[in-house]
Coordinates of C-alpha atoms and ligand atoms in Angstrom, one line a residue:
M1 CA 89.0 60.2 165.1
S2 CA 90.1 60.8 161.5
H3 CA 89.0 64.4 161.7
R4 CA 91.2 64.8 164.8
L5 CA 94.2 63.2 163.0
L6 CA 93.8 65.5 160.0
T7 CA 93.8 68.5 162.3
L8 CA 97.0 67.3 163.9
S9 CA 98.8 66.7 160.6
A10 CA 97.5 70.1 159.3
L11 CA 99.0 71.7 162.4
R12 CA 102.3 70.0 161.8
N13 CA 102.4 71.1 158.2
R14 CA 101.6 74.7 159.2
L15 CA 104.4 74.6 161.8
A16 CA 106.9 73.2 159.3
Q17 CA 106.4 76.2 157.1
H18 CA 107.9 78.6 159.6
P19 CA 111.6 78.4 160.6
A20 CA 110.7 78.8 164.3
G21 CA 108.0 76.1 164.0
K22 CA 110.6 73.9 162.3
T23 CA 113.0 74.3 165.3
A24 CA 110.2 73.6 167.7
L25 CA 109.3 70.4 165.8
S26 CA 112.8 69.0 165.8
L27 CA 113.2 69.9 169.5
L28 CA 110.0 68.0 170.2
K29 CA 111.3 65.0 168.3
V30 CA 114.6 65.0 170.4
V31 CA 112.7 65.2 173.6
A32 CA 110.3 62.5 172.6
T33 CA 113.2 60.2 171.6
A34 CA 115.0 60.8 174.9
A35 CA 111.9 60.4 177.0
L36 CA 111.1 56.9 175.5
P37 CA 113.8 54.9 177.3
L38 CA 113.0 56.8 180.5
L39 CA 109.4 56.1 180.1
L40 CA 110.2 52.4 179.6
L41 CA 112.4 52.3 182.8
W42 CA 109.5 54.0 184.7
L43 CA 107.0 51.5 183.3
A44 CA 109.3 48.6 184.3
G45 CA 109.1 49.9 187.9
C46 CA 112.9 50.2 188.3
S47 CA 114.0 51.3 191.7
S48 CA 117.1 50.9 193.8
E49 CA 115.1 49.9 196.9
P50 CA 114.0 46.2 197.1
A51 CA 110.2 46.1 196.7
P52 CA 108.2 43.9 199.1
R53 CA 107.9 41.2 196.4
D54 CA 111.3 41.6 194.8
T55 CA 112.6 38.2 193.6
H56 CA 116.1 39.8 193.1
A57 CA 116.5 40.7 196.7
P58 CA 116.6 37.1 198.0
V59 CA 116.6 36.4 201.7
S60 CA 117.0 32.6 201.6
D61 CA 119.4 30.0 200.1
N62 CA 116.7 29.0 197.5
G63 CA 116.0 32.6 196.7
E64 CA 119.8 33.2 196.0
I65 CA 119.9 30.2 193.6
S66 CA 116.9 31.3 191.6
S67 CA 118.0 34.9 191.5
F68 CA 121.5 33.8 190.4
F69 CA 120.0 31.9 187.4
Y70 CA 117.8 34.9 186.5
S71 CA 120.9 37.1 186.4
L72 CA 122.9 34.5 184.5
L73 CA 120.2 34.2 181.8
L74 CA 119.8 38.0 181.7
Y75 CA 123.5 38.7 181.2
L76 CA 124.0 35.8 178.8
D77 CA 121.0 36.9 176.7
A78 CA 122.1 40.5 176.7
A79 CA 125.6 39.5 175.5
I80 CA 124.1 37.4 172.7
L81 CA 121.8 40.2 171.7
A82 CA 124.8 42.7 171.6
I83 CA 126.9 40.3 169.5
V84 CA 124.1 39.6 167.0
V85 CA 123.1 43.3 166.7
A86 CA 126.8 44.3 166.2
V87 CA 127.3 41.6 163.4
W88 CA 124.0 42.6 161.8
A89 CA 124.9 46.3 161.8
Y90 CA 128.4 45.6 160.4
A91 CA 126.9 43.5 157.6
L92 CA 124.3 46.2 156.9
V93 CA 127.0 48.8 156.2
K94 CA 129.8 46.6 154.8
F95 CA 127.6 44.7 152.3
K96 CA 125.2 47.5 151.3
K97 CA 124.1 47.1 147.7
Q98 CA 126.0 49.4 145.4
A99 CA 124.3 51.4 142.7
G100 CA 124.5 49.6 139.4
D101 CA 125.9 46.4 140.9
D102 CA 123.4 43.6 140.0
T103 CA 125.6 40.6 140.8
L104 CA 124.4 38.2 143.5
P105 CA 126.3 38.1 146.7
E106 CA 128.4 35.0 147.5
Q107 CA 126.0 32.1 148.2
S108 CA 126.5 30.1 151.5
H109 CA 124.2 27.2 150.7
G110 CA 125.8 23.9 151.5
N111 CA 128.8 25.5 153.3
M112 CA 129.8 22.8 155.8
K113 CA 131.9 25.1 157.9
L114 CA 129.1 27.6 158.4
E115 CA 126.5 24.8 159.1
V116 CA 128.8 23.3 161.8
I117 CA 129.5 26.7 163.4
W118 CA 125.8 27.8 163.7
T119 CA 124.8 24.4 165.0
A120 CA 127.6 24.2 167.5
I121 CA 127.3 27.6 169.0
P122 CA 123.6 27.4 170.1
T123 CA 124.3 23.9 171.3
L124 CA 127.1 25.1 173.5
I125 CA 124.9 28.0 174.8
V126 CA 122.1 25.5 175.7
V127 CA 124.5 23.2 177.5
A128 CA 126.1 26.2 179.3
I129 CA 122.6 27.1 180.6
T130 CA 121.2 23.6 181.3
V131 CA 124.1 22.0 183.2
P132 CA 124.4 24.6 186.0
M133 CA 120.6 25.0 186.1
L134 CA 120.0 21.3 186.7
V135 CA 122.5 21.5 189.6
G136 CA 120.4 24.4 190.9
V137 CA 117.2 22.5 190.6
F138 CA 118.6 19.6 192.6
Q139 CA 120.0 22.1 195.2
M140 CA 116.6 23.7 195.6
S141 CA 114.8 20.4 196.0
K142 CA 117.3 18.8 198.4
R143 CA 116.1 17.6 201.8
H144 CA 117.7 18.8 205.0
D145 CA 120.1 16.6 206.9
P146 CA 117.9 14.8 209.4
N147 CA 120.6 15.1 212.1
Q148 CA 120.4 18.9 212.2
P149 CA 117.6 20.8 213.9
V150 CA 114.8 21.4 211.3
V151 CA 111.7 23.6 211.9
E152 CA 108.8 21.6 210.4
V153 CA 105.6 23.3 209.6
D154 CA 102.4 21.9 208.0
V155 CA 101.0 24.6 205.6
T156 CA 97.4 24.3 204.6
G157 CA 95.8 26.5 202.0
K158 CA 92.1 27.2 202.6
Q159 CA 89.7 29.4 200.8
W160 CA 91.1 32.1 201.4
W161 CA 93.8 32.0 204.0
W162 CA 96.8 30.0 205.1
E163 CA 97.0 27.8 208.2
F164 CA 100.4 26.9 209.8
D165 CA 100.7 24.0 212.2
Y166 CA 104.1 23.8 213.8
K167 CA 105.4 20.3 214.2
S168 CA 108.8 20.5 215.8
G169 CA 110.9 21.9 218.6
T170 CA 109.4 24.3 221.2
A171 CA 106.8 25.5 218.7
S172 CA 105.3 22.0 218.4
G173 CA 101.5 22.1 218.6
L174 CA 101.2 25.8 217.7
H175 CA 98.6 26.8 215.1
T176 CA 98.7 30.3 213.5
A177 CA 97.0 31.9 210.5
N178 CA 98.4 33.8 207.6
E179 CA 101.7 34.8 209.3
L180 CA 104.5 32.2 209.1
H181 CA 107.1 32.9 211.8
L182 CA 110.6 31.3 211.4
P183 CA 114.0 31.6 213.0
A184 CA 116.8 33.1 210.8
G185 CA 119.6 30.8 209.8
T186 CA 117.8 27.6 210.6
A187 CA 116.8 24.8 208.3
V188 CA 113.0 24.8 207.6
T189 CA 110.8 22.3 205.8
L190 CA 107.2 23.3 205.0
H191 CA 104.8 20.5 204.1
M192 CA 102.2 21.9 201.7
T193 CA 98.6 20.7 201.4
S194 CA 95.2 22.2 200.8
A195 CA 91.8 21.7 202.5
D196 CA 89.8 22.6 199.4
V197 CA 91.1 23.6 195.9
I198 CA 94.7 24.1 194.6
H199 CA 96.6 27.0 196.1
A200 CA 100.2 28.0 195.8
W201 CA 102.5 29.3 198.5
W202 CA 104.7 32.1 197.2
V203 CA 106.9 34.5 199.1
P204 CA 108.9 36.1 196.2
R205 CA 111.9 37.1 198.4
L206 CA 112.1 33.5 199.7
G207 CA 112.4 32.2 196.1
G208 CA 110.2 29.6 194.4
K209 CA 106.5 28.7 194.5
R210 CA 105.0 25.5 195.7
D211 CA 101.6 24.2 195.0
A212 CA 99.3 23.2 197.8
N213 CA 97.1 20.4 196.5
P214 CA 94.2 18.7 198.3
G215 CA 95.1 15.2 199.3
R216 CA 98.8 15.7 198.6
N217 CA 101.7 16.8 200.6
Y218 CA 104.6 18.5 199.0
P219 CA 107.7 19.5 201.0
M220 CA 109.7 22.7 200.5
S221 CA 113.0 23.0 202.3
F222 CA 115.1 26.1 202.7
T223 CA 116.9 28.3 205.2
A224 CA 115.8 31.9 205.6
K225 CA 118.9 34.0 206.2
T226 CA 117.9 37.6 206.8
P227 CA 115.5 38.6 209.6
G228 CA 112.7 40.7 208.3
I229 CA 109.0 40.8 207.2
Y230 CA 108.3 39.6 203.7
D231 CA 105.0 39.7 201.8
G232 CA 103.6 36.7 200.0
Q233 CA 100.6 35.9 197.9
C234 CA 98.7 32.8 196.8
A235 CA 99.9 32.2 193.3
E236 CA 97.2 29.8 192.0
L237 CA 93.8 31.0 190.9
C238 CA 91.7 29.5 193.6
G239 CA 88.3 31.3 193.5
S240 CA 86.7 34.7 193.9
S241 CA 89.1 35.9 196.7
H242 CA 92.3 34.4 195.3
A243 CA 93.8 37.9 195.0
L244 CA 93.0 38.5 198.7
M245 CA 94.8 35.5 199.9
G246 CA 97.9 37.2 201.2
T247 CA 100.5 35.8 203.6
K248 CA 103.5 37.2 205.5
L249 CA 106.8 35.5 206.3
I250 CA 108.3 36.9 209.5
V251 CA 111.9 35.8 210.0
H252 CA 113.0 36.4 213.6
P253 CA 116.5 36.7 214.9
L254 CA 117.8 33.7 216.7
A255 CA 118.5 35.8 219.8
G256 CA 117.9 39.3 221.0
E257 CA 115.6 41.9 219.5
I258 CA 116.2 43.8 216.2
E259 CA 114.5 46.6 214.3
V260 CA 113.5 46.0 210.7
D261 CA 112.2 48.2 208.0
Y262 CA 108.8 47.2 206.5
K263 CA 107.4 49.5 203.8
G264 CA 109.1 52.5 205.4
Q265 CA 107.9 51.5 208.9
K266 CA 110.4 50.6 211.7
I267 CA 109.2 47.4 213.4
K268 CA 110.7 45.5 216.3
L269 CA 111.3 41.8 215.9
E270 CA 111.8 39.7 219.0
S271 CA 113.8 36.4 219.0
Y272 CA 112.0 33.4 217.6
E273 CA 112.0 31.6 220.9
S274 CA 110.4 34.6 222.6
W275 CA 107.7 34.7 219.9
V276 CA 107.1 31.0 220.4
R277 CA 106.7 31.4 224.2
E278 CA 104.1 34.2 223.8
Q279 CA 102.1 32.1 221.2
Q280 CA 102.2 29.0 223.4
A281 CA 100.7 30.9 226.3
P282 CA 96.9 30.6 226.8
A283 CA 94.8 33.7 226.2
K284 CA 94.4 36.0 229.2
P285 CA 90.8 36.5 230.5
P286 CA 89.6 40.0 229.3
V287 CA 89.4 43.0 231.7
A288 CA 85.9 44.0 232.9
E289 CA 85.1 46.4 230.0
L290 CA 86.0 43.8 227.4
E291 CA 83.9 41.0 228.9
K292 CA 80.9 42.0 226.8
G293 CA 83.0 41.2 223.7
L294 CA 83.9 37.7 225.0
R295 CA 80.2 37.0 225.9
L296 CA 79.0 38.1 222.4
F297 CA 81.8 36.1 220.8
K298 CA 80.4 32.9 222.5
E299 CA 76.7 33.8 221.9
R300 CA 77.1 34.5 218.2
T301 CA 78.6 31.0 217.7
C302 CA 82.1 32.2 216.8
P303 CA 83.7 29.4 218.8
S304 CA 82.2 26.7 216.5
C305 CA 84.9 27.6 213.9
H306 CA 87.4 29.7 215.9
L307 CA 89.6 28.5 218.7
I308 CA 90.8 30.7 221.6
Q309 CA 93.0 28.6 223.8
G310 CA 92.6 29.1 227.5
L311 CA 89.2 30.9 227.8
E312 CA 86.2 28.7 228.9
G313 CA 83.7 28.1 226.2
T314 CA 86.0 29.4 223.4
D315 CA 88.2 26.4 223.0
I316 CA 85.6 24.0 221.6
A317 CA 86.3 24.4 217.8
A318 CA 87.4 21.0 216.5
R319 CA 90.5 21.5 214.4
S320 CA 89.4 20.4 211.0
A321 CA 89.6 21.2 207.3
T322 CA 86.7 23.6 207.7
S323 CA 87.7 25.5 210.9
G324 CA 88.7 29.1 210.7
P325 CA 91.9 30.8 212.0
N326 CA 93.0 30.2 215.6
L327 CA 92.4 33.5 217.4
T328 CA 94.3 32.8 220.7
H329 CA 96.7 35.7 219.9
V330 CA 94.9 37.4 217.0
G331 CA 95.8 40.8 218.4
S332 CA 99.5 40.2 217.8
R333 CA 99.1 39.8 214.0
M334 CA 99.9 42.5 211.6
G335 CA 96.9 41.9 209.3
I336 CA 93.5 40.3 209.4
A337 CA 91.4 38.5 206.7
A338 CA 94.6 37.0 205.1
N339 CA 96.3 40.4 205.3
T340 CA 93.6 42.1 203.3
L341 CA 93.2 44.6 206.1
V342 CA 95.6 46.1 208.7
N343 CA 94.9 44.7 212.1
N344 CA 93.0 47.2 214.3
P345 CA 89.7 47.2 216.1
E346 CA 87.9 49.3 213.4
N347 CA 89.0 46.8 210.7
I348 CA 88.1 43.8 212.8
A349 CA 84.6 45.2 213.3
K350 CA 84.3 46.0 209.6
W351 CA 85.4 42.5 208.7
I352 CA 83.1 40.5 211.1
S353 CA 80.0 42.6 210.5
K354 CA 80.1 42.0 206.8
P355 CA 82.8 39.5 205.7
S356 CA 81.6 39.3 202.1
A357 CA 82.3 43.1 201.7
V358 CA 85.9 42.5 202.5
K359 CA 86.5 39.1 200.9
P360 CA 83.8 38.0 198.4
G361 CA 82.9 34.4 198.9
S362 CA 84.2 34.3 202.4
K363 CA 83.2 31.1 204.4
M364 CA 82.4 33.4 207.4
P365 CA 78.7 34.3 206.8
D366 CA 77.3 37.9 206.8
G367 CA 74.8 38.9 209.4
L368 CA 76.2 36.9 212.4
V369 CA 76.7 40.1 214.4
T370 CA 75.3 43.6 214.3
P371 CA 77.7 46.5 213.7
E372 CA 77.2 47.4 217.4
D373 CA 78.1 43.8 218.6
A374 CA 81.0 43.8 216.1
K375 CA 82.6 46.7 217.8
A376 CA 82.5 45.0 221.2
I377 CA 83.8 41.7 219.8
A378 CA 86.6 43.6 217.9
A379 CA 87.7 45.4 221.1
F380 CA 88.0 42.0 222.9
L381 CA 89.8 40.3 220.0
S382 CA 92.3 43.1 219.6
S383 CA 93.2 42.6 223.3
L384 CA 94.3 39.0 222.6
K385 CA 98.0 39.9 222.1
Ligands
LIG401 CU1 94.5 30.4 197.1 CU2 94.8 31.6 195.1

């Protein structure tokens, strides 16, 4: 290392001895200085497009509140920094020590006026931040008016996926996994709990995180405003596959169908009520070439953890803390294994033939199905739209 450094400095010295080398060196310095801020911007991931987990592109009332406070603090801090740096730079030039002047500058110790000023200003800043922020905290934790329609969903964190049990309106009785579907512009209250360890529900563009604790029930109330598909992630270290505990929030329009952009893909979103109707329908019996998949699904004991509503012998799973995702309409989901994989027959086969390879520590055991059986089961499951 030291040998290499010596060589570099020797090279610089040699370059500096020639006029052309000198020019090249100064040019290099200018380029390096200009490139530094650009490099920092690049490292900060700055982009004009909202990223899938961008907290500054809020899509709910709560998200707008927390994004507002982030911006308030950012601009206030930037203004304070600018003032302090300006005063400091002014003092540096104005009160520079003159050659031959050995007198001490004017001493400010015990100056009452100064003491009051530099106590009062920070106090005012803290008050200016605290008062509106307390108002924001109360706004974000408010409960919805019980006289208005509220979509209520029980959210259960499990190692390592999310279960949603719909408790109100037409969706009442619906159980889905990993994708939370909500209507735009409607009050929502999620009731968070966990079946095992502590998880945390977090969809950045929705704003705010909420812990899901075993034996507790914490509410989270908000109104999602903009239809779209938003990514979320468990935000509490919950075991070996914590990083693979993804979730999606899908906000449907109240009526009609719209097209939304999701990671550069155009995706059609039907109305919330139409989604509910499809999900409430029992599974359709498979066509002849998919019957083998259904038979293997039953033979390999899958129904002891997974429910498929409407097909004989597949609706026996007791809904409990240990049961796996409801598969009645698994084919309609965007992802599988808590959004670790895109939902397609190849990925389903890969997932069920060796779950531990996709999600280490998965409760679904390896070796239940052979790769050949997995293909047949995957084809059947994919048909459950
Ligand atoms: Cu669940 Cu991290």
